[in-house]
Amino acid sequence: MTEPIYRLRSTGQFAKALFLAVFFLIFLIVTLIDPNAVGFSGPLMVFAGGLLLAYVFFINPSLNLDREGLTAVNWFTNRTITWKDYSDLDMRLGMHIVSSSHSDIVSSFPGSGGLSRGRTALPKSNPLHRTPSESKYIRLNNSGQYKHTTNMKEAASLVQRMSEEYTRTAPDRPRTKSIDPMRVGIAVIAVALIYFGLISAIPS
């Protein structure tokens, strides 16, 4: 990747990862205090598997941008498109990178936030009312590496500005899609840990 390099993630990713980690932590605690528990190794295996799943599905995904184009780092695949092939972002049902012949999903920005927008539209007296979060403007620099946790609107704004800036000098090469064996392996290990941990943790 050529600088400037931006790695964008959504705040929702970390909230979901925390929820999943807490879920498996509760399982760990409940199992350990169970008088019929058969040991510590099983619950710990399940908890470790849950943390690995949270990493693969929620912490790891990102949208990476540089001078040459975009890369959607999803659960198990990386999809790379140059600025010359990039057409638009479709954000009706999550973020999709639209190119000349494909529409590639960006799993780090999975939804349009319709529920959140609905909560901001409620009267302030309503207990479900949510104050709109302040948008932050992501500055476009000429060099350096940057990590941002941002909303879909600001991510789309940066994509648009980088497209306008770098399309002329971007390389002319086809879209690529690759599977990351490391992330696949981590997910397989996570499922195996949860499966064998449950077998050993739940009394027969």
mmCIF file of C-alpha atoms in Angstrom:
data_model
loop_
_atom_site.group_PDB
_atom_site.id
_atom_site.type_symbol
_atom_site.label_atom_id
_atom_site.label_comp_id
_atom_site.label_asym_id
_atom_site.label_seq_id
_atom_site.Cartn_x
_atom_site.Cartn_y
_atom_site.Cartn_z
ATOM 1 C CA MET A 1 0.000 0.000 0.000
ATOM 2 C CA THR A 2 1.197 3.511 -0.780
ATOM 3 C CA GLU A 3 0.754 6.379 1.649
ATOM 4 C CA PRO A 4 -1.423 7.988 2.753
ATOM 5 C CA ILE A 5 -2.991 4.866 4.246
ATOM 6 C CA TYR A 6 -6.294 5.028 6.112
ATOM 7 C CA ARG A 7 -7.830 2.139 8.049
ATOM 8 C CA LEU A 8 -11.464 2.812 8.852
ATOM 9 C CA ARG A 9 -13.668 0.919 11.281
ATOM 10 C CA SER A 10 -17.153 1.636 12.610
ATOM 11 C CA THR A 11 -17.994 2.097 16.281
ATOM 12 C CA GLY A 12 -20.634 -0.624 15.915
ATOM 13 C CA GLN A 13 -17.921 -3.219 15.368
ATOM 14 C CA PHE A 14 -16.444 -2.691 18.809
ATOM 15 C CA ALA A 15 -19.841 -2.595 20.499
ATOM 16 C CA LYS A 16 -20.739 -5.965 18.963
ATOM 17 C CA ALA A 17 -17.349 -7.418 19.864
ATOM 18 C CA LEU A 18 -17.805 -6.270 23.468
ATOM 19 C CA PHE A 19 -21.315 -7.747 23.590
ATOM 20 C CA LEU A 20 -20.030 -11.104 22.336
ATOM 21 C CA ALA A 21 -17.115 -11.086 24.781
ATOM 22 C CA VAL A 22 -19.448 -10.280 27.690
ATOM 23 C CA PHE A 23 -21.792 -13.083 26.608
ATOM 24 C CA PHE A 24 -18.980 -15.642 26.725
ATOM 25 C CA LEU A 25 -17.649 -14.138 29.972
ATOM 26 C CA ILE A 26 -21.063 -14.627 31.594
ATOM 27 C CA PHE A 27 -21.060 -18.212 30.363
ATOM 28 C CA LEU A 28 -17.607 -18.684 31.879
ATOM 29 C CA ILE A 29 -18.632 -17.278 35.262
ATOM 30 C CA VAL A 30 -21.945 -19.152 35.429
ATOM 31 C CA THR A 31 -20.269 -22.432 34.508
ATOM 32 C CA LEU A 32 -17.458 -21.999 37.008
ATOM 33 C CA ILE A 33 -19.816 -21.330 39.922
ATOM 34 C CA ASP A 34 -22.051 -24.250 38.979
ATOM 35 C CA PRO A 35 -21.650 -26.895 41.716
ATOM 36 C CA ASN A 36 -21.975 -29.581 39.055
ATOM 37 C CA ALA A 37 -19.139 -28.159 36.931
ATOM 38 C CA VAL A 38 -16.581 -30.763 35.925
ATOM 39 C CA GLY A 39 -13.535 -28.495 35.658
ATOM 40 C CA PHE A 40 -12.059 -25.191 34.549
ATOM 41 C CA SER A 41 -10.588 -26.129 31.170
ATOM 42 C CA GLY A 42 -13.911 -26.462 29.335
ATOM 43 C CA PRO A 43 -15.318 -23.016 30.215
ATOM 44 C CA LEU A 44 -11.951 -21.399 29.521
ATOM 45 C CA MET A 45 -11.851 -23.041 26.091
ATOM 46 C CA VAL A 46 -15.329 -21.712 25.297
ATOM 47 C CA PHE A 47 -14.348 -18.223 26.453
ATOM 48 C CA ALA A 48 -11.152 -18.270 24.375
ATOM 49 C CA GLY A 49 -13.114 -19.433 21.341
ATOM 50 C CA GLY A 50 -15.609 -16.613 21.832
ATOM 51 C CA LEU A 51 -12.825 -14.018 21.939
ATOM 52 C CA LEU A 52 -11.357 -15.388 18.716
ATOM 53 C CA LEU A 53 -14.767 -15.190 17.024
ATOM 54 C CA ALA A 54 -15.144 -11.590 18.203
ATOM 55 C CA TYR A 55 -11.772 -10.777 16.650
ATOM 56 C CA VAL A 56 -12.510 -12.364 13.259
ATOM 57 C CA PHE A 57 -16.058 -11.076 12.850
ATOM 58 C CA PHE A 58 -15.948 -7.690 14.572
ATOM 59 C CA ILE A 59 -12.461 -6.389 15.464
ATOM 60 C CA ASN A 60 -10.504 -7.321 12.331
ATOM 61 C CA PRO A 61 -12.743 -6.047 9.459
ATOM 62 C CA SER A 62 -11.828 -2.630 8.065
ATOM 63 C CA LEU A 63 -11.948 -0.439 4.989
ATOM 64 C CA ASN A 64 -8.422 0.420 3.871
ATOM 65 C CA LEU A 65 -7.709 3.344 1.546
ATOM 66 C CA ASP A 66 -4.500 4.503 -0.092
ATOM 67 C CA ARG A 67 -3.317 6.313 -3.234
ATOM 68 C CA GLU A 68 -4.021 3.286 -5.415
ATOM 69 C CA GLY A 69 -7.512 2.295 -4.292
ATOM 70 C CA LEU A 70 -9.717 0.619 -1.697
ATOM 71 C CA THR A 71 -9.469 -2.710 0.105
ATOM 72 C CA ALA A 72 -12.404 -4.143 2.009
ATOM 73 C CA VAL A 73 -10.930 -6.399 4.699
ATOM 74 C CA ASN A 74 -13.913 -8.611 5.486
ATOM 75 C CA TRP A 75 -14.324 -11.693 7.663
ATOM 76 C CA PHE A 76 -12.373 -14.097 5.471
ATOM 77 C CA THR A 77 -11.677 -12.186 2.251
ATOM 78 C CA ASN A 78 -9.875 -9.101 1.016
ATOM 79 C CA ARG A 79 -11.387 -7.266 -1.961
ATOM 80 C CA THR A 80 -9.224 -4.645 -3.658
ATOM 81 C CA ILE A 81 -10.344 -2.115 -6.269
ATOM 82 C CA THR A 82 -8.294 0.694 -7.819
ATOM 83 C CA TRP A 83 -9.626 4.219 -7.947
ATOM 84 C CA LYS A 84 -9.887 3.948 -11.730
ATOM 85 C CA ASP A 85 -12.305 1.022 -11.359
ATOM 86 C CA TYR A 86 -14.233 2.579 -8.472
ATOM 87 C CA SER A 87 -17.653 4.032 -9.328
ATOM 88 C CA ASP A 88 -19.582 4.782 -6.133
ATOM 89 C CA LEU A 89 -20.614 3.634 -2.660
ATOM 90 C CA ASP A 90 -24.025 2.028 -2.232
ATOM 91 C CA MET A 91 -25.135 2.558 1.380
ATOM 92 C CA ARG A 92 -28.782 1.534 1.286
ATOM 93 C CA LEU A 93 -28.285 -1.826 3.062
ATOM 94 C CA GLY A 94 -24.813 -1.501 4.479
ATOM 95 C CA MET A 95 -21.778 -0.213 2.596
ATOM 96 C CA HIS A 96 -20.998 -1.681 -0.819
ATOM 97 C CA ILE A 97 -18.147 -0.622 -3.121
ATOM 98 C CA VAL A 98 -19.566 -0.313 -6.620
ATOM 99 C CA SER A 99 -17.089 -0.834 -9.460
ATOM 100 C CA SER A 100 -17.504 -1.389 -13.177
ATOM 101 C CA SER A 101 -18.692 -4.991 -12.863
ATOM 102 C CA HIS A 102 -19.127 -5.754 -9.150
ATOM 103 C CA SER A 103 -20.623 -4.600 -5.879
ATOM 104 C CA ASP A 104 -18.395 -5.594 -2.963
ATOM 105 C CA ILE A 105 -19.705 -5.520 0.589
ATOM 106 C CA VAL A 106 -17.708 -3.793 3.338
ATOM 107 C CA SER A 107 -18.390 -5.785 6.504
ATOM 108 C CA SER A 108 -16.898 -3.138 8.801
ATOM 109 C CA PHE A 109 -19.813 -0.838 7.932
ATOM 110 C CA PRO A 110 -22.701 -3.326 7.955
ATOM 111 C CA GLY A 111 -25.771 -1.110 8.230
ATOM 112 C CA SER A 112 -27.202 2.290 7.476
ATOM 113 C CA GLY A 113 -28.125 3.015 11.087
ATOM 114 C CA GLY A 114 -31.861 3.244 10.493
ATOM 115 C CA LEU A 115 -32.675 2.353 14.097
ATOM 116 C CA SER A 116 -30.264 4.957 15.395
ATOM 117 C CA ARG A 117 -31.717 7.635 13.112
ATOM 118 C CA GLY A 118 -35.185 6.706 14.312
ATOM 119 C CA ARG A 119 -34.135 7.198 17.916
ATOM 120 C CA THR A 120 -32.735 10.667 17.173
ATOM 121 C CA ALA A 121 -36.086 11.612 15.602
ATOM 122 C CA LEU A 122 -37.985 10.837 18.801
ATOM 123 C CA PRO A 123 -38.946 13.702 21.150
ATOM 124 C CA LYS A 124 -36.351 14.505 23.802
ATOM 125 C CA SER A 125 -38.869 13.566 26.480
ATOM 126 C CA ASN A 126 -38.978 9.993 25.152
ATOM 127 C CA PRO A 127 -36.689 7.664 27.164
ATOM 128 C CA LEU A 128 -35.476 6.079 23.888
ATOM 129 C CA HIS A 129 -34.418 9.434 22.430
ATOM 130 C CA ARG A 130 -30.805 9.580 21.353
ATOM 131 C CA THR A 131 -28.825 12.751 20.785
ATOM 132 C CA PRO A 132 -27.149 12.734 17.356
ATOM 133 C CA SER A 133 -23.420 12.081 17.611
ATOM 134 C CA GLU A 134 -21.116 14.762 16.297
ATOM 135 C CA SER A 135 -19.586 13.956 12.926
ATOM 136 C CA LYS A 136 -15.834 14.301 12.643
ATOM 137 C CA TYR A 137 -14.138 15.452 9.477
ATOM 138 C CA ILE A 138 -11.317 13.113 8.477
ATOM 139 C CA ARG A 139 -8.516 15.211 7.073
ATOM 140 C CA LEU A 140 -6.883 14.008 3.855
ATOM 141 C CA ASN A 141 -3.105 14.043 4.240
ATOM 142 C CA ASN A 142 -0.373 13.509 1.638
ATOM 143 C CA SER A 143 1.464 10.820 3.608
ATOM 144 C CA GLY A 144 1.362 8.797 6.804
ATOM 145 C CA GLN A 145 -0.771 5.979 8.207
ATOM 146 C CA TYR A 146 -3.999 6.653 10.090
ATOM 147 C CA LYS A 147 -6.575 4.573 11.946
ATOM 148 C CA HIS A 148 -10.050 6.000 12.464
ATOM 149 C CA THR A 149 -13.192 4.729 14.140
ATOM 150 C CA THR A 150 -15.935 6.619 12.392
ATOM 151 C CA ASN A 151 -19.482 6.514 11.091
ATOM 152 C CA MET A 152 -20.551 5.550 7.586
ATOM 153 C CA LYS A 153 -21.165 9.132 6.474
ATOM 154 C CA GLU A 154 -17.655 10.322 7.290
ATOM 155 C CA ALA A 155 -16.107 7.165 5.830
ATOM 156 C CA ALA A 156 -18.007 7.772 2.589
ATOM 157 C CA SER A 157 -16.866 11.409 2.570
ATOM 158 C CA LEU A 158 -13.210 10.365 2.801
ATOM 159 C CA VAL A 159 -13.681 7.753 0.061
ATOM 160 C CA GLN A 160 -15.177 10.378 -2.237
ATOM 161 C CA ARG A 161 -12.389 12.900 -1.611
ATOM 162 C CA MET A 162 -9.651 10.297 -2.143
ATOM 163 C CA SER A 163 -11.340 9.134 -5.333
ATOM 164 C CA GLU A 164 -11.325 12.682 -6.688
ATOM 165 C CA GLU A 165 -7.691 13.181 -5.646
ATOM 166 C CA TYR A 166 -6.091 9.944 -6.829
ATOM 167 C CA THR A 167 -8.128 8.524 -9.740
ATOM 168 C CA ARG A 168 -5.881 10.151 -12.358
ATOM 169 C CA THR A 169 -2.673 8.620 -10.951
ATOM 170 C CA ALA A 170 -4.081 5.272 -9.776
ATOM 171 C CA PRO A 171 -2.837 2.099 -11.504
ATOM 172 C CA ASP A 172 -4.985 0.433 -14.133
ATOM 173 C CA ARG A 173 -5.432 -3.137 -12.868
ATOM 174 C CA PRO A 174 -8.372 -5.508 -12.346
ATOM 175 C CA ARG A 175 -10.302 -6.007 -9.126
ATOM 176 C CA THR A 176 -8.839 -8.734 -6.922
ATOM 177 C CA LYS A 177 -10.445 -10.996 -4.345
ATOM 178 C CA SER A 178 -8.414 -13.217 -2.031
ATOM 179 C CA ILE A 179 -9.156 -15.470 0.925
ATOM 180 C CA ASP A 180 -7.065 -14.937 4.049
ATOM 181 C CA PRO A 181 -6.115 -18.410 5.342
ATOM 182 C CA MET A 182 -5.049 -16.992 8.703
ATOM 183 C CA ARG A 183 -8.504 -15.635 9.492
ATOM 184 C CA VAL A 184 -10.141 -18.825 8.248
ATOM 185 C CA GLY A 185 -7.827 -20.816 10.513
ATOM 186 C CA ILE A 186 -8.606 -18.616 13.507
ATOM 187 C CA ALA A 187 -12.349 -19.096 12.955
ATOM 188 C CA VAL A 188 -11.939 -22.882 12.682
ATOM 189 C CA ILE A 189 -9.897 -22.945 15.897
ATOM 190 C CA ALA A 190 -12.531 -20.774 17.618
ATOM 191 C CA VAL A 191 -15.379 -23.101 16.636
ATOM 192 C CA ALA A 192 -13.351 -26.133 17.697
ATOM 193 C CA LEU A 193 -12.553 -24.572 21.081
ATOM 194 C CA ILE A 194 -16.208 -23.757 21.692
ATOM 195 C CA TYR A 195 -17.362 -27.221 20.613
ATOM 196 C CA PHE A 196 -14.881 -29.229 22.681
ATOM 197 C CA GLY A 197 -15.175 -26.777 25.567
ATOM 198 C CA LEU A 198 -18.940 -27.251 25.709
ATOM 199 C CA ILE A 199 -18.564 -31.021 25.604
ATOM 200 C CA SER A 200 -16.200 -30.984 28.573
ATOM 201 C CA ALA A 201 -17.947 -28.184 30.511
ATOM 202 C CA ILE A 202 -21.520 -29.462 30.458
ATOM 203 C CA PRO A 203 -22.041 -32.387 32.832
ATOM 204 C CA SER A 204 -23.342 -35.559 31.182
#
